[in-house]
Amino acid sequence: MQFNAWFAAQDNPDERYPLTEVVYYSQSGGLLQVEHDMDALRQRPADEWKRLFDRRWMRTEWPYGSGVWGKKEWICPTVSDENIVSMFEGGTNLFWAERFGQQIGVADLWIKLCGNSHTGSFKDLGMTVLVSVVKQMIANGKPIQAIACASTGDTSAALAAYGAAAGIPTIVFLPRGKISVAQLVQPIAHGALVLALDTDFDGCMEIVRQVTADNSIYLANSLNSLRIEGQKTVGIEIVQQFDWEVPDWIIIPGGNLGNTAALGRGLLMMHELGLITRLPRIVCAQAQHANPLYRAYLNGFDNFEPIKAQTTAASAIQIGNPVSYNRAVQMLKDLDGVVEQASEQELADAAARADRTGLYACPHTGVALAAMIKLIDRGIIQQSDRVVVISTAHGLKFSNFKVSYHENTLRDVVSSYANPPVELPPDIDAVRRAIDERMKHFQSHPPAPIT
Ligand SMILES: *Cc1c(COP(=O)(O)O)cnc(C)c1O
């Protein structure tokens, strides 16, 4: 069977480009969308797609063991297998957060641990597609010298890793002093040209647009729809991991909003091709310090005002002018979506409480967890609902956030769940006293459900 996909203008069905052409905008200046030959995909019945995807899941047959490339026909059929740049991304665990769920009042709570991935965040899902297409373009003779992106830390880590795996030079633009040490050292280690600019993410985005204007440097930001195609597998995977049953809610933190749009795209594609017969509702969770979508949501998406994002511990979503705003709003409308926000206090406490039940939540996951708690408290998410939270990065990338929380030095936060180390002389009596005190505390504060 022959499958095909291309870039399409959203306002003109006749305006199309091959995926291997260097093009980001339509003639009218809008973003391009990847479109698939849905008639060809429909030739294969839904049950056969499920069987095929299940057969490939987490195996080693190149390149289908990757959670992304196991669904190659739906993602990017135009790349030949030898040009695929994959590090077996996707296929991350879906974790039943039983104790945390009990504490906050939903028994059927699941966390999709997307941070358990090669570069420690879900950005790997989209980057494998983009870098593979560039490798294909170079093989076809396109004079591309390098791939560049602006980043709040995780996109640059993913681009640098996949570029290094492919042998393609990469250039990353970072807001100086606004990303974690772990995120900064990743592209450095992978040999990228790392440009730390005295501005914020939105300022870096402006520069990278200009640098990539002449087409010899390819733009890897998520305004490039190739990224969205890979990222959309997150929703498909969640449903597949529930044996093709649809949860009631999927909650995702949002900054530039490409991933919110991608989540919806994957779900709608499954629906259109008959793999599922109902859709989950989605929640986009924003940091209160970077909440332009939330503000627009409050006025029914009637108008959109970019804002200057304030400092937030959820640094990967500290974005005031999201590139994929329109795409995300469309998905929120199609999936009966909700937008919620979380303050610094709320996101830090939610992450700390989750950690106490065995998770290790990054601040963005903290935003999603805090938004969920608010929606449960308001009765919008029901106690009997099956809820999935997308954990977008590994907590280990944000050690400073964790350390500051437990030292009670995090900005705008009082650390009610701090657990600082107890420093003692090497003296058995002092040690016994410390243990006794802690055990007494446990007995008077049993770690039981707080519903
Ligand atoms: C990129 C990112 C997000 C948000 O994704 P957007 O597409 O920018 O909305 C959330 N969490 C983490 C850890 C990220 O790296």
Coordinates of C-alpha atoms and ligand atoms in Angstrom, one line a residue:
M1 CA 0.0 0.0 0.0
Q2 CA 1.2 3.5 -0.8
F3 CA 1.0 6.1 1.9
N4 CA 1.7 9.8 1.5
A5 CA 1.8 13.0 3.4
W6 CA 2.6 16.7 2.6
F7 CA 2.6 20.2 4.0
A8 CA -0.8 22.0 3.4
A9 CA -1.9 25.6 3.9
Q10 CA -4.8 25.7 6.3
D11 CA -6.6 28.4 4.3
N12 CA -6.1 27.0 0.8
P13 CA -6.5 23.3 0.1
D14 CA -4.6 23.5 -3.2
E15 CA -1.5 24.9 -1.7
R16 CA 0.7 21.9 -0.9
Y17 CA 4.4 21.2 -0.6
P18 CA 6.5 18.0 -0.2
L19 CA 7.7 17.3 3.4
T20 CA 11.2 17.5 2.1
E21 CA 10.9 21.1 0.9
V22 CA 12.3 23.9 3.2
V23 CA 9.1 25.8 3.8
Y24 CA 7.4 26.8 7.1
Y25 CA 4.7 29.3 6.1
S26 CA 1.9 29.3 3.6
Q27 CA 1.7 32.1 1.0
S28 CA -0.8 34.0 3.2
G29 CA 1.7 33.7 6.1
G30 CA -0.1 31.1 8.2
L31 CA 1.5 27.9 9.6
L32 CA 1.5 24.8 7.4
Q33 CA 0.0 21.6 8.6
V34 CA 1.1 18.1 7.7
E35 CA -1.8 16.3 5.9
H36 CA -2.0 12.6 5.3
D37 CA -3.6 10.7 2.5
M38 CA -6.5 9.6 4.7
D39 CA -8.1 7.5 1.9
A40 CA -5.0 5.4 1.7
L41 CA -4.9 5.0 5.5
R42 CA -8.6 4.1 5.6
Q43 CA -7.9 1.1 3.2
R44 CA -6.6 -0.7 6.2
P45 CA -9.3 -1.5 8.8
A46 CA -9.0 -0.1 12.3
D47 CA -8.4 -3.6 13.9
E48 CA -5.5 -4.2 11.5
W49 CA -3.9 -1.0 12.5
K50 CA -4.2 -1.9 16.1
R51 CA -2.7 -5.3 15.5
L52 CA 0.1 -3.8 13.5
F53 CA 0.9 -1.2 16.1
D54 CA 0.8 -3.8 18.9
R55 CA 3.0 -6.2 17.0
R56 CA 5.7 -3.5 16.6
W57 CA 5.4 -2.1 20.1
M58 CA 8.8 -2.0 21.9
R59 CA 10.5 -4.5 19.6
T60 CA 13.8 -4.0 17.8
E61 CA 12.9 -4.3 14.1
W62 CA 14.3 -1.1 12.7
P63 CA 12.8 1.5 13.0
Y64 CA 9.5 0.2 14.3
G65 CA 10.4 -0.4 17.9
S66 CA 10.4 3.3 18.4
G67 CA 7.0 4.6 19.8
V68 CA 7.0 7.1 17.0
W69 CA 8.2 5.0 14.0
G70 CA 6.1 2.1 15.0
K71 CA 3.3 4.3 13.6
K72 CA 5.4 5.5 10.6
E73 CA 2.5 5.4 8.1
W74 CA 0.6 7.8 10.3
I75 CA 3.5 10.1 11.0
C76 CA 5.9 10.5 8.1
P77 CA 5.7 7.8 5.4
T78 CA 7.9 9.8 3.1
V79 CA 11.2 9.2 4.9
S80 CA 13.1 6.0 3.8
D81 CA 14.0 3.7 6.7
E82 CA 17.8 4.2 6.2
N83 CA 17.4 8.0 6.8
I84 CA 15.5 7.6 10.0
V85 CA 17.4 9.0 13.0
S86 CA 15.9 7.3 16.0
M87 CA 17.0 6.5 19.6
F88 CA 13.9 4.4 20.3
E89 CA 11.9 7.3 21.7
G90 CA 8.4 6.8 23.0
G91 CA 7.0 3.7 24.6
T92 CA 7.4 5.4 28.0
N93 CA 5.7 3.9 31.0
L94 CA 2.2 4.7 32.0
F95 CA 2.2 4.6 35.8
W96 CA -0.8 4.0 38.1
A97 CA -0.3 6.7 40.8
E98 CA -2.4 4.9 43.3
R99 CA -1.4 6.6 46.5
F100 CA -1.3 10.1 45.0
G101 CA -4.7 9.5 43.4
Q102 CA -6.1 8.4 46.8
Q103 CA -4.8 11.6 48.4
I104 CA -6.3 13.9 45.9
G105 CA -9.5 12.0 45.4
V106 CA -9.3 10.1 42.1
A107 CA -8.7 6.4 42.3
D108 CA -8.0 5.9 38.6
L109 CA -5.0 8.3 38.2
W110 CA -2.2 7.5 35.7
I111 CA 1.0 9.3 34.9
K112 CA 2.5 9.0 31.4
L113 CA 6.2 9.3 32.2
C114 CA 7.4 10.9 29.0
G115 CA 10.6 12.2 30.8
N116 CA 11.9 8.6 30.8
S117 CA 13.2 9.2 27.3
H118 CA 16.6 9.6 25.7
T119 CA 17.1 13.3 26.5
G120 CA 14.7 13.3 29.5
S121 CA 11.7 15.0 28.0
F122 CA 8.9 14.4 25.5
K123 CA 10.6 16.6 23.0
D124 CA 12.3 13.5 21.6
L125 CA 9.0 12.4 20.0
G126 CA 8.9 15.3 17.6
M127 CA 12.7 15.8 17.1
T128 CA 13.2 12.3 15.7
V129 CA 10.8 13.1 12.9
L130 CA 12.3 16.5 12.1
V131 CA 15.9 15.4 12.1
S132 CA 15.0 12.3 10.0
V133 CA 13.4 14.5 7.3
V134 CA 16.5 16.7 7.3
K135 CA 18.7 13.7 6.8
Q136 CA 16.4 12.7 3.9
M137 CA 16.7 16.1 2.4
I138 CA 20.5 16.1 2.6
A139 CA 20.5 12.6 1.0
N140 CA 18.3 14.1 -1.8
G141 CA 21.0 16.8 -2.3
K142 CA 19.4 19.8 -0.5
P143 CA 22.2 22.2 0.6
I144 CA 21.3 22.3 4.3
Q145 CA 24.3 23.2 6.6
A146 CA 22.8 23.0 10.0
I147 CA 19.6 22.8 12.1
A148 CA 18.7 25.5 14.5
C149 CA 16.2 26.2 17.3
A150 CA 15.2 28.6 20.0
S151 CA 14.5 26.7 23.2
T152 CA 13.5 26.8 26.8
G153 CA 15.9 23.9 27.4
D154 CA 14.3 20.6 26.3
T155 CA 14.0 21.3 22.6
S156 CA 17.7 22.2 22.3
A157 CA 18.7 19.1 24.3
A158 CA 16.7 16.9 21.9
L159 CA 17.9 18.7 18.8
A160 CA 21.5 18.5 19.8
A161 CA 21.3 14.8 20.6
Y162 CA 19.5 13.8 17.4
G163 CA 21.7 16.0 15.3
A164 CA 24.8 14.4 16.9
A165 CA 23.4 11.0 16.2
A166 CA 22.8 11.9 12.5
G167 CA 26.1 13.8 12.1
I168 CA 24.3 17.0 11.3
P169 CA 25.5 20.3 12.9
T170 CA 23.1 22.0 15.3
I171 CA 22.8 25.6 16.6
V172 CA 20.7 26.3 19.7
F173 CA 19.5 29.7 21.0
L174 CA 18.9 29.8 24.7
P175 CA 17.7 32.6 27.1
R176 CA 20.7 33.1 29.2
G177 CA 20.3 32.1 32.9
K178 CA 16.7 30.9 32.3
I179 CA 17.2 27.2 31.9
S180 CA 18.4 24.4 34.2
V181 CA 22.1 23.4 34.4
A182 CA 21.2 19.9 33.1
Q183 CA 19.4 21.4 30.1
L184 CA 22.3 23.7 29.3
V185 CA 25.0 21.0 29.5
Q186 CA 23.1 18.6 27.2
P187 CA 23.7 20.6 23.9
I188 CA 27.2 21.5 25.1
A189 CA 28.0 17.8 25.5
H190 CA 26.5 16.9 22.1
G191 CA 28.7 19.5 20.3
A192 CA 26.0 22.0 19.3
L193 CA 26.9 25.6 18.9
V194 CA 25.2 27.0 22.0
L195 CA 24.3 30.7 21.9
A196 CA 23.1 32.0 25.2
L197 CA 21.3 35.3 24.6
D198 CA 20.4 38.0 27.1
T199 CA 16.7 37.8 26.4
D200 CA 13.7 35.5 27.0
F201 CA 12.4 32.6 24.8
D202 CA 10.3 34.9 22.7
G203 CA 13.4 37.0 22.0
C204 CA 15.4 33.9 21.0
M205 CA 12.5 32.9 18.7
E206 CA 12.7 36.2 16.8
I207 CA 16.5 35.8 16.2
V208 CA 16.2 32.2 15.0
R209 CA 13.5 33.1 12.6
Q210 CA 15.9 35.6 11.0
V211 CA 18.9 33.1 11.0
T212 CA 16.8 30.5 9.2
A213 CA 15.3 32.8 6.7
D214 CA 17.8 32.0 3.9
N215 CA 17.0 28.2 4.0
S216 CA 20.5 26.9 4.4
I217 CA 19.9 26.5 8.2
Y218 CA 16.8 24.5 8.9
L219 CA 14.3 25.6 11.6
A220 CA 13.5 23.1 14.2
N221 CA 10.9 24.9 16.3
S222 CA 7.5 23.6 16.6
L223 CA 6.0 26.1 14.2
N224 CA 7.6 23.5 11.9
S225 CA 4.7 20.9 11.7
L226 CA 7.1 18.0 11.4
R227 CA 7.6 18.1 15.1
I228 CA 3.9 18.0 15.7
E229 CA 3.6 14.8 13.8
G230 CA 6.0 13.0 16.1
Q231 CA 4.6 14.6 19.2
K232 CA 1.1 13.5 18.4
T233 CA 2.0 9.9 19.2
V234 CA 1.8 10.7 22.9
G235 CA -2.0 10.5 22.9
I236 CA -2.0 7.5 20.6
E237 CA 0.3 5.6 23.0
I238 CA -1.8 6.4 26.0
V239 CA -4.8 4.8 24.4
Q240 CA -2.8 1.9 23.1
Q241 CA -1.4 1.3 26.6
F242 CA -5.0 1.0 27.9
D243 CA -5.6 -1.7 25.2
W244 CA -7.3 0.9 23.0
E245 CA -9.6 2.2 25.7
V246 CA -10.0 6.0 25.9
P247 CA -9.5 7.7 29.3
D248 CA -11.8 10.4 30.4
W249 CA -9.2 13.2 30.8
I250 CA -5.7 13.8 29.5
I251 CA -3.8 16.7 31.2
I252 CA -0.8 18.4 29.6
P253 CA 1.2 21.4 30.6
G254 CA 1.4 24.0 27.8
G255 CA 3.8 26.8 26.8
N256 CA 4.4 27.2 23.1
L257 CA 1.3 25.0 22.7
G258 CA 2.6 22.7 20.0
N259 CA 2.2 19.7 22.2
T260 CA -1.4 20.6 23.2
A261 CA -2.2 20.8 19.5
A262 CA -0.3 17.5 18.8
L263 CA -2.1 15.6 21.6
G264 CA -5.4 16.5 20.0
R265 CA -4.2 15.7 16.5
G266 CA -3.2 12.1 17.5
L267 CA -6.5 11.5 19.2
L268 CA -8.6 12.9 16.3
M269 CA -6.7 10.8 13.8
M270 CA -7.5 7.6 15.8
H271 CA -11.1 8.7 15.9
E272 CA -11.2 9.4 12.2
L273 CA -9.7 6.1 11.3
G274 CA -12.1 4.2 13.6
L275 CA -9.6 3.0 16.2
I276 CA -11.6 4.7 18.9
T277 CA -15.3 5.7 19.0
R278 CA -15.2 8.4 21.7
L279 CA -12.7 11.2 22.6
P280 CA -11.2 12.1 25.9
R281 CA -11.4 15.7 27.2
I282 CA -8.1 17.5 27.5
V283 CA -6.8 20.0 29.9
C284 CA -4.0 22.4 29.0
A285 CA -2.3 23.5 32.2
Q286 CA -0.4 26.8 32.3
A287 CA 1.9 28.5 34.8
Q288 CA 0.1 31.5 36.2
H289 CA 3.3 33.5 35.4
A290 CA 3.0 32.5 31.7
N291 CA -0.7 32.2 31.1
P292 CA -1.7 33.9 27.8
L293 CA -3.9 30.9 26.8
Y294 CA -5.6 30.8 30.1
R295 CA -6.4 34.5 29.8
A296 CA -7.9 33.9 26.3
Y297 CA -9.8 30.9 27.6
L298 CA -11.5 33.1 30.2
N299 CA -12.9 35.4 27.5
G300 CA -14.1 32.4 25.4
F301 CA -11.0 32.7 23.0
D302 CA -12.6 35.9 21.7
N303 CA -9.3 37.7 21.6
F304 CA -5.7 36.8 22.2
E305 CA -3.1 39.1 23.8
P306 CA 0.6 38.0 23.9
I307 CA 2.0 38.8 27.4
K308 CA 5.5 39.2 28.8
A309 CA 6.0 35.9 30.7
Q310 CA 7.1 36.3 34.3
T311 CA 9.8 34.0 35.9
T312 CA 8.4 30.6 36.8
A313 CA 10.0 27.5 38.1
A314 CA 8.3 25.8 35.2
S315 CA 10.9 27.3 32.9
A316 CA 10.2 25.2 29.8
I317 CA 6.7 26.8 29.6
Q318 CA 7.8 30.4 30.4
I319 CA 6.4 31.7 27.1
G320 CA 4.3 34.7 26.5
N321 CA 3.6 34.5 22.8
P322 CA 2.9 30.9 21.9
V323 CA 3.5 30.0 18.3
S324 CA 0.8 27.3 18.1
Y325 CA -1.9 29.3 19.8
N326 CA -4.4 28.9 17.0
R327 CA -3.8 25.2 16.5
A328 CA -4.2 24.6 20.3
V329 CA -7.4 26.5 20.5
Q330 CA -8.9 24.5 17.7
M331 CA -8.0 21.3 19.5
L332 CA -9.4 22.6 22.8
K333 CA -12.7 23.3 21.0
D334 CA -12.7 19.9 19.2
L335 CA -12.0 18.0 22.4
D336 CA -14.2 19.9 24.9
G337 CA -11.0 21.1 26.5
V338 CA -10.4 23.1 29.6
V339 CA -7.5 25.5 30.4
E340 CA -6.4 25.8 34.0
Q341 CA -3.5 27.6 35.6
A342 CA -1.2 27.0 38.7
S343 CA 0.7 29.5 40.8
E344 CA 4.3 29.0 41.9
Q345 CA 3.1 27.8 45.3
E346 CA 0.5 25.4 43.7
L347 CA 2.9 23.9 41.2
A348 CA 5.7 23.4 43.8
D349 CA 3.5 21.9 46.4
A350 CA 1.8 19.5 43.8
A351 CA 5.2 18.3 42.7
A352 CA 6.4 17.9 46.3
R353 CA 3.3 16.0 47.3
A354 CA 3.6 13.7 44.3
D355 CA 7.2 13.1 45.1
R356 CA 6.1 11.9 48.6
T357 CA 4.1 9.2 46.9
G358 CA 7.1 8.0 44.8
L359 CA 6.9 10.2 41.7
Y360 CA 9.7 12.6 40.9
A361 CA 7.8 15.4 39.2
C362 CA 9.5 18.2 37.2
P363 CA 7.9 21.6 37.7
H364 CA 5.9 21.4 34.5
T365 CA 4.4 18.1 35.7
G366 CA 3.8 20.1 38.9
V367 CA 1.7 22.6 36.9
A368 CA -0.4 19.7 35.4
L369 CA -0.9 18.0 38.8
A370 CA -1.9 21.3 40.4
A371 CA -4.4 22.1 37.6
M372 CA -5.8 18.6 38.1
I373 CA -6.2 19.0 41.8
K374 CA -8.1 22.3 41.2
L375 CA -10.4 20.7 38.7
I376 CA -11.2 17.8 41.0
D377 CA -11.9 20.2 43.9
R378 CA -14.3 22.1 41.6
G379 CA -16.1 18.9 40.6
I380 CA -15.2 19.3 36.9
I381 CA -13.1 16.1 37.0
Q382 CA -15.2 13.5 38.7
Q383 CA -13.9 11.1 41.4
S384 CA -14.7 8.1 39.2
D385 CA -13.0 9.5 36.1
R386 CA -9.9 7.9 34.6
V387 CA -7.4 10.7 34.5
V388 CA -4.0 10.7 32.7
V389 CA -1.4 13.3 33.5
I390 CA 1.4 13.7 30.9
S391 CA 4.6 14.1 32.8
T392 CA 6.7 16.0 30.3
A393 CA 10.3 15.9 31.6
H394 CA 12.3 13.9 34.1
G395 CA 12.6 15.5 37.6
L396 CA 16.3 14.9 37.5
K397 CA 16.7 17.7 34.9
F398 CA 15.4 20.1 37.6
S399 CA 17.5 19.4 40.6
N400 CA 17.8 23.1 41.4
F401 CA 14.1 23.4 41.7
K402 CA 13.9 20.4 44.0
V403 CA 16.9 21.5 46.1
S404 CA 15.5 25.0 46.5
Y405 CA 12.1 23.7 47.4
H406 CA 13.5 21.6 50.2
E407 CA 15.8 24.4 51.4
N408 CA 12.7 26.7 51.4
T409 CA 14.4 29.2 49.1
L410 CA 12.2 28.9 46.0
R411 CA 10.8 32.3 44.8
D412 CA 7.1 33.0 45.7
V413 CA 6.9 29.7 47.6
V414 CA 6.6 28.6 51.2
S415 CA 7.7 25.0 51.3
S416 CA 5.2 23.2 53.4
Y417 CA 6.4 19.8 52.3
A418 CA 10.2 20.5 52.7
N419 CA 12.3 17.6 53.9
P420 CA 15.8 19.0 54.4
P421 CA 18.6 16.6 55.4
V422 CA 19.3 16.5 59.1
E423 CA 22.9 17.3 59.8
L424 CA 24.4 15.6 62.8
P425 CA 27.7 14.8 64.5
P426 CA 28.7 11.1 64.1
D427 CA 27.2 10.3 67.5
I428 CA 24.9 7.4 68.1
D429 CA 22.7 9.2 70.7
A430 CA 22.1 12.1 68.4
V431 CA 21.2 9.7 65.6
R432 CA 18.8 7.8 67.8
R433 CA 17.1 11.0 68.8
A434 CA 16.7 12.0 65.2
I435 CA 15.2 8.7 64.3
D436 CA 12.8 8.7 67.3
E437 CA 11.6 12.2 66.4
R438 CA 10.9 11.2 62.9
M439 CA 9.1 8.0 63.9
K440 CA 7.0 10.0 66.4
H441 CA 6.1 12.4 63.6
F442 CA 5.1 9.6 61.3
Q443 CA 2.8 8.2 64.0
S444 CA 1.1 11.5 64.7
H445 CA 0.9 12.3 60.9
P446 CA 0.2 8.9 59.3
P447 CA 0.7 9.1 55.6
A448 CA -2.9 8.1 55.0
P449 CA -5.4 9.4 52.4
I450 CA -6.1 13.2 53.0
T451 CA -9.3 13.2 51.0
Ligands
LIG1 C1 8.2 21.9 25.8 C2 7.7 21.5 27.1 C3 6.4 21.7 27.5 C4 5.3 22.4 26.7 O1 5.2 22.1 25.4 P1 4.7 23.2 24.4 O2 4.6 22.5 23.1 O3 5.8 24.3 24.4 O4 3.4 23.7 24.9 C5 6.0 21.2 28.8 N1 6.9 20.6 29.6 C6 8.2 20.4 29.2 C7 9.1 19.8 30.1 C8 8.7 20.9 28.0 O5 9.9 20.7 27.6

